[in-house]
PDB file of C-alpha atoms in Angstrom:
ATOM      1  CA  UNK K 156      -5.207 -11.958  10.885  1.00  0.00           C
ATOM      2  CA  UNK K 157      -2.833  -8.740  10.309  1.00  0.00           C
ATOM      3  CA  UNK K 158      -1.323  -7.843  13.640  1.00  0.00           C
ATOM      4  CA  UNK K 159      -3.444  -9.804  15.879  1.00  0.00           C
ATOM      5  CA  UNK K 160      -6.387  -7.882  14.788  1.00  0.00           C
ATOM      6  CA  UNK K 161      -9.242  -9.845  12.511  1.00  0.00           C
ATOM      7  CA  UNK K 162     -10.099  -7.211   9.984  1.00  0.00           C
ATOM      8  CA  UNK K 163     -12.999  -9.570   8.903  1.00  0.00           C
ATOM      9  CA  UNK K 164     -14.726  -8.454  12.029  1.00  0.00           C
ATOM     10  CA  UNK K 165     -16.605  -4.945  11.289  1.00  0.00           C
ATOM     11  CA  UNK K 166     -15.545  -3.773  15.048  1.00  0.00           C
ATOM     12  CA  UNK K 167     -12.275  -4.769  14.772  1.00  0.00           C
ATOM     13  CA  UNK K 168     -12.268  -2.849  11.231  1.00  0.00           C
ATOM     14  CA  UNK K 169     -13.930  -0.024  12.465  1.00  0.00           C
ATOM     15  CA  UNK K 170     -11.147   0.400  15.449  1.00  0.00           C
ATOM     16  CA  UNK K 171      -8.411  -0.282  12.747  1.00  0.00           C
ATOM     17  CA  UNK K 172      -9.727   2.672  10.997  1.00  0.00           C
ATOM     18  CA  UNK K 173      -9.901   5.168  13.479  1.00  0.00           C
ATOM     19  CA  UNK K 174      -5.929   4.072  14.516  1.00  0.00           C
ATOM     20  CA  UNK K 175      -4.998   5.081  11.218  1.00  0.00           C
ATOM     21  CA  UNK K 176      -6.846   8.058  11.174  1.00  0.00           C
ATOM     22  CA  UNK K 177      -5.344   9.044  14.166  1.00  0.00           C
ATOM     23  CA  UNK K 178      -1.744   9.014  12.319  1.00  0.00           C
ATOM     24  CA  UNK K 179      -0.288  11.709   9.924  1.00  0.00           C
ATOM     25  CA  UNK K 180      -1.049  11.481   6.377  1.00  0.00           C
ATOM     26  CA  UNK K 181      -3.965   8.803   6.570  1.00  0.00           C
ATOM     27  CA  UNK K 182      -6.743  11.670   5.104  1.00  0.00           C
ATOM     28  CA  UNK K 183      -9.571   9.553   5.368  1.00  0.00           C
ATOM     29  CA  UNK K 184      -9.925   5.543   6.038  1.00  0.00           C
ATOM     30  CA  UNK K 185     -13.071   3.796   5.803  1.00  0.00           C
ATOM     31  CA  UNK K 186     -13.858   0.029   6.546  1.00  0.00           C
ATOM     32  CA  UNK K 187     -15.346  -1.470   3.265  1.00  0.00           C
ATOM     33  CA  UNK K 188     -16.153  -4.804   5.132  1.00  0.00           C
ATOM     34  CA  UNK K 189     -14.570  -8.096   4.621  1.00  0.00           C
ATOM     35  CA  UNK K 190     -11.395  -6.482   5.557  1.00  0.00           C
ATOM     36  CA  UNK K 191     -11.191  -3.785   2.693  1.00  0.00           C
ATOM     37  CA  UNK K 192     -10.478  -0.507   2.925  1.00  0.00           C
ATOM     38  CA  UNK K 193     -11.179   2.372   1.394  1.00  0.00           C
ATOM     39  CA  UNK K 194      -7.919   4.916   2.255  1.00  0.00           C
ATOM     40  CA  UNK K 195      -6.940   8.292   1.401  1.00  0.00           C
ATOM     41  CA  UNK K 196      -2.911   9.173   2.565  1.00  0.00           C
ATOM     42  CA  UNK K 197      -0.976  12.029   1.847  1.00  0.00           C
ATOM     43  CA  UNK K 198       1.544  14.000   3.195  1.00  0.00           C
ATOM     44  CA  UNK K 199       3.750  17.019   1.646  1.00  0.00           C
ATOM     45  CA  UNK K 200       6.317  18.211   3.643  1.00  0.00           C
ATOM     46  CA  UNK K 201      10.358  18.935   3.103  1.00  0.00           C
ATOM     47  CA  UNK K 202      12.027  15.665   3.234  1.00  0.00           C
ATOM     48  CA  UNK K 203      14.261  15.979   6.274  1.00  0.00           C
ATOM     49  CA  UNK K 204      14.764  11.733   6.745  1.00  0.00           C
ATOM     50  CA  UNK K 205      14.178   9.289   5.350  1.00  0.00           C
ATOM     51  CA  UNK K 206       9.999   7.694   4.662  1.00  0.00           C
ATOM     52  CA  UNK K 207       8.617   4.299   4.556  1.00  0.00           C
ATOM     53  CA  UNK K 208       5.100   3.740   4.031  1.00  0.00           C
ATOM     54  CA  UNK K 209       3.364   2.272   5.415  1.00  0.00           C
ATOM     55  CA  UNK K 210       3.988   2.439   9.386  1.00  0.00           C
ATOM     56  CA  UNK K 211       0.843   1.588  11.431  1.00  0.00           C
ATOM     57  CA  UNK K 212       1.289   2.236  14.988  1.00  0.00           C
ATOM     58  CA  UNK K 213       1.457  -0.916  16.737  1.00  0.00           C
ATOM     59  CA  UNK K 214       2.408  -3.180  13.857  1.00  0.00           C
ATOM     60  CA  UNK K 215       5.617  -4.956  13.610  1.00  0.00           C
ATOM     61  CA  UNK K 216       7.158  -2.935  10.104  1.00  0.00           C
ATOM     62  CA  UNK K 217       6.523  -5.192   6.825  1.00  0.00           C
ATOM     63  CA  UNK K 218       7.897  -5.135   3.413  1.00  0.00           C
ATOM     64  CA  UNK K 219       7.386  -1.276   2.905  1.00  0.00           C
ATOM     65  CA  UNK K 220       4.962  -0.608  -0.028  1.00  0.00           C
ATOM     66  CA  UNK K 221       7.123   2.673  -0.916  1.00  0.00           C
ATOM     67  CA  UNK K 222      10.714   3.579   0.602  1.00  0.00           C
ATOM     68  CA  UNK K 223      12.329   7.545  -0.039  1.00  0.00           C
ATOM     69  CA  UNK K 224      16.367   7.542   0.971  1.00  0.00           C
ATOM     70  CA  UNK K 225      18.463  10.234   1.177  1.00  0.00           C
ATOM     71  CA  UNK K 226      21.626  10.248   0.028  1.00  0.00           C
ATOM     72  CA  UNK K 227      24.446  12.204   1.513  1.00  0.00           C
ATOM     73  CA  UNK K 228      25.102  14.260  -1.817  1.00  0.00           C
ATOM     74  CA  UNK K 229      21.199  15.769  -1.365  1.00  0.00           C
ATOM     75  CA  UNK K 230      20.195  13.128  -4.177  1.00  0.00           C
ATOM     76  CA  UNK K 231      17.001  11.004  -3.067  1.00  0.00           C
ATOM     77  CA  UNK K 232      15.942   7.298  -4.067  1.00  0.00           C
ATOM     78  CA  UNK K 233      12.222   5.677  -3.869  1.00  0.00           C
ATOM     79  CA  UNK K 234      11.869   2.633  -4.427  1.00  0.00           C
ATOM     80  CA  UNK K 235       8.000   1.538  -4.878  1.00  0.00           C
ATOM     81  CA  UNK K 236       8.095  -2.638  -4.497  1.00  0.00           C
ATOM     82  CA  UNK K 237       4.592  -2.806  -4.044  1.00  0.00           C
ATOM     83  CA  UNK K 238       3.958  -1.113  -7.451  1.00  0.00           C
ATOM     84  CA  UNK K 239       6.477  -3.267  -9.464  1.00  0.00           C
ATOM     85  CA  UNK K 240       4.993  -5.058 -12.123  1.00  0.00           C
ATOM     86  CA  UNK K 241       5.955  -8.526 -10.386  1.00  0.00           C
ATOM     87  CA  UNK K 242       2.806  -8.091  -8.268  1.00  0.00           C
ATOM     88  CA  UNK K 243       2.829 -11.686  -7.066  1.00  0.00           C
ATOM     89  CA  UNK K 244       5.842 -10.560  -4.713  1.00  0.00           C
ATOM     90  CA  UNK K 245       4.221  -6.938  -3.987  1.00  0.00           C
ATOM     91  CA  UNK K 246       3.946  -6.362   0.071  1.00  0.00           C
ATOM     92  CA  UNK K 247       0.200  -4.862  -1.436  1.00  0.00           C
ATOM     93  CA  UNK K 248      -0.746  -8.865  -2.439  1.00  0.00           C
ATOM     94  CA  UNK K 249       0.985 -10.215   0.234  1.00  0.00           C
ATOM     95  CA  UNK K 250      -1.179  -7.700   2.646  1.00  0.00           C
ATOM     96  CA  UNK K 251      -4.049  -8.628   0.305  1.00  0.00           C
ATOM     97  CA  UNK K 252      -3.370 -12.564   0.892  1.00  0.00           C
ATOM     98  CA  UNK K 253      -2.936 -12.071   4.603  1.00  0.00           C
ATOM     99  CA  UNK K 254      -6.334 -10.277   5.204  1.00  0.00           C
ATOM    100  CA  UNK K 255      -8.287 -12.993   2.538  1.00  0.00           C
ATOM    101  CA  UNK K 256      -6.668 -15.979   4.549  1.00  0.00           C
ATOM    102  CA  UNK K 257      -7.572 -14.584   7.736  1.00  0.00           C
ATOM    103  CA  UNK K 258      -8.707 -17.637   9.926  1.00  0.00           C
ATOM    104  CA  UNK K 259     -12.202 -16.093  10.346  1.00  0.00           C
ATOM    105  CA  UNK K 260     -12.945 -15.927   6.251  1.00  0.00           C
ATOM    106  CA  UNK K 261     -11.339 -19.735   5.812  1.00  0.00           C
ATOM    107  CA  UNK K 262     -14.006 -22.347   5.228  1.00  0.00           C
ATOM    108  CA  UNK K 263     -13.983 -25.736   6.288  1.00  0.00           C
ATOM    109  CA  UNK K 264     -13.167 -28.189   3.193  1.00  0.00           C
ATOM    110  CA  UNK K 265     -12.649 -25.064   0.640  1.00  0.00           C
ATOM    111  CA  UNK K 266     -10.988 -26.580  -2.372  1.00  0.00           C
ATOM    112  CA  UNK K 267      -9.908 -23.037  -3.824  1.00  0.00           C
ATOM    113  CA  UNK K 268      -8.323 -19.892  -2.314  1.00  0.00           C
ATOM    114  CA  UNK K 269     -10.192 -16.950  -1.052  1.00  0.00           C
ATOM    115  CA  UNK K 270     -10.526 -14.258  -3.508  1.00  0.00           C
ATOM    116  CA  UNK K 271      -7.922 -11.616  -3.187  1.00  0.00           C
ATOM    117  CA  UNK K 272      -9.693  -7.540  -2.645  1.00  0.00           C
ATOM    118  CA  UNK K 273      -9.040  -5.548  -5.495  1.00  0.00           C
ATOM    119  CA  UNK K 274      -6.067  -3.406  -4.906  1.00  0.00           C
ATOM    120  CA  UNK K 275      -6.901   0.272  -6.775  1.00  0.00           C
ATOM    121  CA  UNK K 276      -4.795   3.523  -6.057  1.00  0.00           C
ATOM    122  CA  UNK K 277      -1.879   5.521  -7.202  1.00  0.00           C
ATOM    123  CA  UNK K 278       1.265   6.819  -5.219  1.00  0.00           C
ATOM    124  CA  UNK K 279       2.193  10.486  -6.635  1.00  0.00           C
ATOM    125  CA  UNK K 280       5.508  12.187  -6.091  1.00  0.00           C
ATOM    126  CA  UNK K 281       6.120  15.837  -6.545  1.00  0.00           C
ATOM    127  CA  UNK K 282       9.736  17.087  -6.737  1.00  0.00           C
ATOM    128  CA  UNK K 283      11.558  20.798  -7.400  1.00  0.00           C
ATOM    129  CA  UNK K 284      14.637  18.023  -7.840  1.00  0.00           C
ATOM    130  CA  UNK K 285      15.976  16.639 -11.179  1.00  0.00           C
ATOM    131  CA  UNK K 286      14.644  13.352 -11.724  1.00  0.00           C
ATOM    132  CA  UNK K 287      17.395  10.957 -12.670  1.00  0.00           C
ATOM    133  CA  UNK K 288      15.905   7.633 -13.053  1.00  0.00           C
ATOM    134  CA  UNK K 289      12.319   6.326 -12.863  1.00  0.00           C
ATOM    135  CA  UNK K 290      10.025   3.240 -13.507  1.00  0.00           C
ATOM    136  CA  UNK K 291       6.911   5.054 -13.789  1.00  0.00           C
ATOM    137  CA  UNK K 292       4.773   4.011 -16.834  1.00  0.00           C
ATOM    138  CA  UNK K 293       4.808   7.806 -17.793  1.00  0.00           C
ATOM    139  CA  UNK K 294       7.697   8.972 -16.985  1.00  0.00           C
ATOM    140  CA  UNK K 295       8.018  12.086 -15.084  1.00  0.00           C
ATOM    141  CA  UNK K 296       5.147  15.400 -16.151  1.00  0.00           C
ATOM    142  CA  UNK K 297       5.289  18.399 -15.850  1.00  0.00           C
ATOM    143  CA  UNK K 298       3.508  19.702 -12.896  1.00  0.00           C
ATOM    144  CA  UNK K 299       3.027  23.185 -11.357  1.00  0.00           C
ATOM    145  CA  UNK K 300       5.149  22.496  -8.540  1.00  0.00           C
ATOM    146  CA  UNK K 301       7.776  20.508 -10.468  1.00  0.00           C
ATOM    147  CA  UNK K 302       8.059  17.218 -11.824  1.00  0.00           C
ATOM    148  CA  UNK K 303       4.999  14.694 -11.373  1.00  0.00           C
ATOM    149  CA  UNK K 304       5.872  10.979 -10.922  1.00  0.00           C
ATOM    150  CA  UNK K 305       2.649   8.380 -10.912  1.00  0.00           C
ATOM    151  CA  UNK K 306       2.512   4.585  -9.893  1.00  0.00           C
ATOM    152  CA  UNK K 307      -0.345   3.222 -10.318  1.00  0.00           C
ATOM    153  CA  UNK K 308      -1.896  -0.202  -9.456  1.00  0.00           C
ATOM    154  CA  UNK K 309      -4.691  -0.802 -11.376  1.00  0.00           C
ATOM    155  CA  UNK K 310      -8.032  -2.423  -9.934  1.00  0.00           C
ATOM    156  CA  UNK K 311      -7.835  -6.129 -11.169  1.00  0.00           C
ATOM    157  CA  UNK K 312      -7.743  -9.661  -9.700  1.00  0.00           C
ATOM    158  CA  UNK K 313      -5.379 -12.050 -10.090  1.00  0.00           C
ATOM    159  CA  UNK K 314      -6.528 -15.318 -11.708  1.00  0.00           C
ATOM    160  CA  UNK K 315      -7.392 -17.859  -9.212  1.00  0.00           C
ATOM    161  CA  UNK K 316      -4.772 -20.937  -8.893  1.00  0.00           C
ATOM    162  CA  UNK K 317      -6.129 -24.370  -9.905  1.00  0.00           C
ATOM    163  CA  UNK K 318      -5.821 -26.645  -6.438  1.00  0.00           C
ATOM    164  CA  UNK K 319      -3.550 -29.524  -7.318  1.00  0.00           C
TER     165      UNK K 319
END
């Protein structure tokens, strides 16, 4: 269950996708079944306030995937906890785990944990400001509109944990 919504139910998943698609930035949201979604999210704007992703209408704010915090000296700090190397504590992993352990997907007497969906994507920031520090793999790259920072989430599965 996610926010009281059973995303393994195809009708509920489609409704959830429609709800996201109504919000600014969600360019494409497609249910792939079993609580999985193919999402294209992008916003381009001048940063005039703090930013957190995701914000989903009707859902309590959980651990953010990305936070952008403006400072009074016109600098910005970007935290991307979902893209950290500690994937086990990543909000992306926690969100996937929530969907994977939905009551409707549990098998009675199942000895092994449910499979987590593949996580595959990228978060890209383009800025005309100076990059003072970052934790991307490649560091800032030169782009047409300024420095480009890219954080990626590789498509991979965590090894299944052995039952005790």
